[in-house]
């Protein structure tokens, strides 16, 4: 059991499990993108450890770049959209693989994939360490998923709780208060994970 700020978390995915699964994802990517020289677009901050582990096992010709998404949103015809910060490479005519920590409602990934396609990418796929299907509000095709998890708040291996806990080398899940045990609604109020 560990404490991050005011919350208690319990072990959920240990470093060995994470490494084993991430290696498998890299193998899949090596096969699928053999002749495509993909550009991996890592979404900071949350995906930095996942990306580092994944990229160790990517053996095909490829490039990696790191972006952040603005915390503010601007109005566009498609609604409120977070802007991509720090994308210096052109994605025109490229195969892009987004590297993300967790797909929760899917809104972030829906927007990012649309924006990258709008910039002329030939293909855009998502590689996410974690996926919470029960929380999905926006349909996104998550082609490469490390672990499907239930709708509970997790921290560690890059993911934060109010900016802390990213340094934990495994993934931890919020401990359930005894009265919450039946409902499994163990998320802290709001979604306190930040990018
Ligand atoms: P969404 O899919 O647009 O709802 O947002 C996904 C983002 O919310 C992720 O990239 C994380 O930064 C954050 N997030 C969602 N669930 C969690 C969690 O359980 N722990 C930490 N951050 C989370």
Tab-separated table of C-alpha atoms and ligand atoms in Angstrom:
chain	number	residue	atom	x	y	z
A	1	UNK	CA	0.000	0.000	0.000
A	2	UNK	CA	1.328	3.451	-0.845
A	3	UNK	CA	0.190	6.994	-0.311
A	4	UNK	CA	0.178	9.701	-2.953
A	5	UNK	CA	-0.844	13.025	-1.475
A	6	UNK	CA	-4.055	12.312	0.437
A	7	UNK	CA	-4.967	9.017	-1.239
A	8	UNK	CA	-4.000	5.419	-0.670
A	9	UNK	CA	-3.233	3.142	-3.582
A	10	UNK	CA	-2.609	-0.593	-3.827
A	11	UNK	CA	-0.439	-2.497	-6.341
A	12	UNK	CA	-2.211	-3.265	-9.610
A	13	UNK	CA	0.349	-4.021	-12.350
A	14	UNK	CA	3.902	-4.865	-11.365
A	15	UNK	CA	6.979	-3.811	-13.331
A	16	UNK	CA	7.526	-7.333	-14.742
A	17	UNK	CA	3.973	-7.562	-16.082
A	18	UNK	CA	4.311	-4.118	-17.600
A	19	UNK	CA	7.605	-4.945	-19.269
A	20	UNK	CA	6.346	-8.261	-20.628
A	21	UNK	CA	3.223	-6.738	-22.147
A	22	UNK	CA	5.022	-3.694	-23.534
A	23	UNK	CA	7.517	-6.014	-25.269
A	24	UNK	CA	4.562	-7.810	-26.893
A	25	UNK	CA	3.140	-4.516	-28.121
A	26	UNK	CA	6.535	-3.593	-29.587
A	27	UNK	CA	6.661	-6.938	-31.403
A	28	UNK	CA	3.223	-6.268	-32.926
A	29	UNK	CA	4.278	-2.800	-33.989
A	30	UNK	CA	7.517	-4.124	-35.482
A	31	UNK	CA	5.471	-6.489	-37.635
A	32	UNK	CA	2.694	-4.094	-38.603
A	33	UNK	CA	4.976	-1.155	-39.434
A	34	UNK	CA	7.916	-3.041	-40.939
A	35	UNK	CA	8.117	-1.026	-44.137
A	36	UNK	CA	6.293	2.090	-43.004
A	37	UNK	CA	8.926	4.041	-41.082
A	38	UNK	CA	6.322	5.268	-38.574
A	39	UNK	CA	6.442	8.406	-36.494
A	40	UNK	CA	5.648	7.718	-32.828
A	41	UNK	CA	3.930	10.723	-31.280
A	42	UNK	CA	4.220	10.483	-27.505
A	43	UNK	CA	1.684	12.426	-25.472
A	44	UNK	CA	3.367	14.011	-22.456
A	45	UNK	CA	3.515	13.880	-19.612
A	46	UNK	CA	1.734	10.639	-18.797
A	47	UNK	CA	3.153	8.431	-21.557
A	48	UNK	CA	6.837	9.140	-21.009
A	49	UNK	CA	7.726	5.902	-19.193
A	50	UNK	CA	5.514	3.735	-21.408
A	51	UNK	CA	7.120	5.297	-24.489
A	52	UNK	CA	10.632	4.781	-23.128
A	53	UNK	CA	9.958	1.111	-22.396
A	54	UNK	CA	8.177	0.538	-25.720
A	55	UNK	CA	10.825	2.237	-27.809
A	56	UNK	CA	13.566	0.047	-26.306
A	57	UNK	CA	11.988	-2.891	-28.164
A	58	UNK	CA	11.032	-1.146	-31.408
A	59	UNK	CA	13.544	-2.448	-33.928
A	60	UNK	CA	12.171	-1.084	-37.212
A	61	UNK	CA	13.218	2.198	-38.824
A	62	UNK	CA	11.100	4.812	-37.050
A	63	UNK	CA	11.119	8.205	-35.409
A	64	UNK	CA	9.811	9.451	-32.097
A	65	UNK	CA	8.551	12.857	-31.096
A	66	UNK	CA	6.923	14.293	-27.984
A	67	UNK	CA	3.921	16.576	-27.760
A	68	UNK	CA	1.756	18.077	-25.083
A	69	UNK	CA	-1.873	18.933	-25.372
A	70	UNK	CA	-2.965	22.361	-24.248
A	71	UNK	CA	-4.941	22.325	-21.053
A	72	UNK	CA	-7.128	25.061	-22.529
A	73	UNK	CA	-9.465	24.360	-25.370
A	74	UNK	CA	-10.218	26.513	-28.375
A	75	UNK	CA	-13.501	26.591	-30.222
A	76	UNK	CA	-13.417	25.142	-33.702
A	77	UNK	CA	-16.210	24.047	-36.003
A	78	UNK	CA	-15.904	20.604	-34.438
A	79	UNK	CA	-16.411	21.997	-30.916
A	80	UNK	CA	-13.912	22.471	-28.084
A	81	UNK	CA	-10.537	21.198	-29.158
A	82	UNK	CA	-7.258	20.891	-27.262
A	83	UNK	CA	-4.323	22.088	-29.335
A	84	UNK	CA	-1.152	20.100	-29.997
A	85	UNK	CA	1.945	21.778	-28.576
A	86	UNK	CA	5.460	21.015	-29.766
A	87	UNK	CA	4.889	18.987	-32.918
A	88	UNK	CA	7.825	20.097	-35.075
A	89	UNK	CA	7.753	17.210	-37.548
A	90	UNK	CA	5.457	17.189	-40.537
A	91	UNK	CA	3.019	14.294	-40.411
A	92	UNK	CA	2.061	14.765	-44.052
A	93	UNK	CA	2.093	11.373	-45.832
A	94	UNK	CA	3.369	9.602	-42.725
A	95	UNK	CA	2.159	6.669	-40.694
A	96	UNK	CA	1.637	7.946	-37.171
A	97	UNK	CA	1.353	5.937	-33.964
A	98	UNK	CA	0.138	7.935	-30.970
A	99	UNK	CA	1.651	6.710	-27.700
A	100	UNK	CA	-0.716	7.440	-24.803
A	101	UNK	CA	-0.817	6.487	-21.124
A	102	UNK	CA	-4.535	5.776	-20.769
A	103	UNK	CA	-7.705	6.110	-22.803
A	104	UNK	CA	-10.508	7.039	-20.446
A	105	UNK	CA	-13.462	8.843	-22.063
A	106	UNK	CA	-11.684	8.734	-25.422
A	107	UNK	CA	-12.246	12.458	-26.017
A	108	UNK	CA	-8.541	13.334	-26.015
A	109	UNK	CA	-7.629	10.606	-28.485
A	110	UNK	CA	-10.608	11.334	-30.735
A	111	UNK	CA	-9.453	14.939	-31.023
A	112	UNK	CA	-5.787	14.136	-31.479
A	113	UNK	CA	-6.344	11.511	-34.171
A	114	UNK	CA	-8.642	13.902	-36.055
A	115	UNK	CA	-6.069	16.693	-35.875
A	116	UNK	CA	-3.223	14.463	-37.079
A	117	UNK	CA	-5.342	13.178	-39.957
A	118	UNK	CA	-6.179	16.798	-40.749
A	119	UNK	CA	-2.448	17.475	-41.026
A	120	UNK	CA	-2.176	14.873	-43.781
A	121	UNK	CA	-1.085	11.684	-41.976
A	122	UNK	CA	-1.694	8.570	-44.097
A	123	UNK	CA	-2.681	6.567	-41.044
A	124	UNK	CA	-3.075	7.301	-37.341
A	125	UNK	CA	-3.268	4.490	-34.793
A	126	UNK	CA	-3.245	4.573	-31.004
A	127	UNK	CA	-0.931	2.602	-28.737
A	128	UNK	CA	-2.113	3.025	-25.173
A	129	UNK	CA	-0.772	1.378	-22.061
A	130	UNK	CA	-4.191	1.290	-20.377
A	131	UNK	CA	-7.762	1.434	-21.580
A	132	UNK	CA	-10.925	1.867	-19.517
A	133	UNK	CA	-13.713	0.809	-21.918
A	134	UNK	CA	-16.444	1.466	-19.359
A	135	UNK	CA	-15.553	5.167	-19.323
A	136	UNK	CA	-15.632	5.585	-23.124
A	137	UNK	CA	-17.778	8.442	-24.361
A	138	UNK	CA	-16.183	8.904	-27.748
A	139	UNK	CA	-15.634	5.915	-30.042
A	140	UNK	CA	-11.948	5.645	-30.807
A	141	UNK	CA	-10.171	2.711	-32.339
A	142	UNK	CA	-7.482	1.766	-29.838
A	143	UNK	CA	-5.487	-0.658	-31.976
A	144	UNK	CA	-2.674	-1.395	-29.504
A	145	UNK	CA	-3.745	-1.750	-25.868
A	146	UNK	CA	-1.471	-2.880	-23.061
A	147	UNK	CA	-4.113	-3.642	-20.450
A	148	UNK	CA	-7.885	-3.252	-20.407
A	149	UNK	CA	-8.839	-2.148	-16.906
A	150	UNK	CA	-12.013	-1.390	-15.047
A	151	UNK	CA	-13.133	2.147	-14.471
A	152	UNK	CA	-10.997	2.933	-11.431
A	153	UNK	CA	-8.384	5.586	-10.837
A	154	UNK	CA	-4.787	4.474	-11.294
A	155	UNK	CA	-1.427	6.064	-10.752
A	156	UNK	CA	2.230	5.250	-11.415
A	157	UNK	CA	4.460	4.371	-14.367
A	158	UNK	CA	3.976	7.883	-15.717
A	159	UNK	CA	0.380	8.422	-14.611
A	160	UNK	CA	-0.233	10.992	-11.925
A	161	UNK	CA	-2.562	11.923	-9.162
A	162	UNK	CA	-2.391	15.727	-8.989
A	163	UNK	CA	1.064	15.610	-10.613
A	164	UNK	CA	2.483	13.100	-8.166
A	165	UNK	CA	3.102	9.383	-8.396
A	166	UNK	CA	4.493	9.377	-11.938
A	167	UNK	CA	7.772	7.934	-10.633
A	168	UNK	CA	6.243	4.722	-9.255
A	169	UNK	CA	7.645	1.806	-11.258
A	170	UNK	CA	4.384	-0.142	-11.212
A	171	UNK	CA	0.740	0.869	-11.684
A	172	UNK	CA	-1.317	1.285	-8.497
A	173	UNK	CA	-5.069	1.549	-8.114
A	174	UNK	CA	-6.921	3.731	-5.649
A	175	UNK	CA	-7.761	1.712	-2.564
A	176	UNK	CA	-11.463	1.324	-2.061
A	177	UNK	CA	-12.956	2.759	1.081
A	178	UNK	CA	-14.938	-0.032	2.799
A	179	UNK	CA	-18.297	1.569	1.972
A	180	UNK	CA	-17.345	1.905	-1.718
A	181	UNK	CA	-16.411	-1.743	-2.151
A	182	UNK	CA	-19.751	-2.783	-3.645
A	183	UNK	CA	-20.070	0.036	-6.136
A	184	UNK	CA	-16.459	0.027	-7.449
A	185	UNK	CA	-16.786	3.782	-7.923
A	186	UNK	CA	-13.329	4.411	-6.640
A	187	UNK	CA	-12.335	7.467	-8.662
A	188	UNK	CA	-11.362	10.596	-6.783
A	189	UNK	CA	-13.881	13.350	-7.445
A	190	UNK	CA	-13.395	14.617	-10.960
A	191	UNK	CA	-10.506	13.239	-12.918
A	192	UNK	CA	-7.469	14.450	-11.087
A	193	UNK	CA	-4.952	12.932	-13.430
A	194	UNK	CA	-3.351	15.584	-15.584
A	195	UNK	CA	-1.395	15.133	-18.779
B	1	LIG	P1	-9.763	11.029	-21.896
B	1	LIG	O1	-9.628	9.680	-22.557
B	1	LIG	O2	-9.895	12.152	-22.873
B	1	LIG	O3	-10.854	11.034	-20.874
B	1	LIG	O4	-8.452	11.416	-21.086
B	1	LIG	C1	-7.375	10.602	-20.909
B	1	LIG	C2	-6.405	11.330	-20.012
B	1	LIG	O5	-6.946	11.508	-18.690
B	1	LIG	C3	-5.169	10.478	-19.828
B	1	LIG	O6	-4.186	10.766	-20.798
B	1	LIG	C4	-4.729	10.821	-18.430
B	1	LIG	O7	-3.885	11.938	-18.445
B	1	LIG	C5	-6.005	11.179	-17.696
B	1	LIG	N1	-6.504	10.016	-16.931
B	1	LIG	C6	-7.611	9.292	-17.186
B	1	LIG	N2	-7.772	8.298	-16.283
B	1	LIG	C7	-6.724	8.413	-15.440
B	1	LIG	C8	-6.320	7.644	-14.279
B	1	LIG	O8	-6.952	6.651	-13.844
B	1	LIG	N3	-5.175	8.061	-13.678
B	1	LIG	C9	-4.443	9.124	-14.111
B	1	LIG	N4	-4.779	9.845	-15.178
B	1	LIG	C10	-5.909	9.498	-15.849
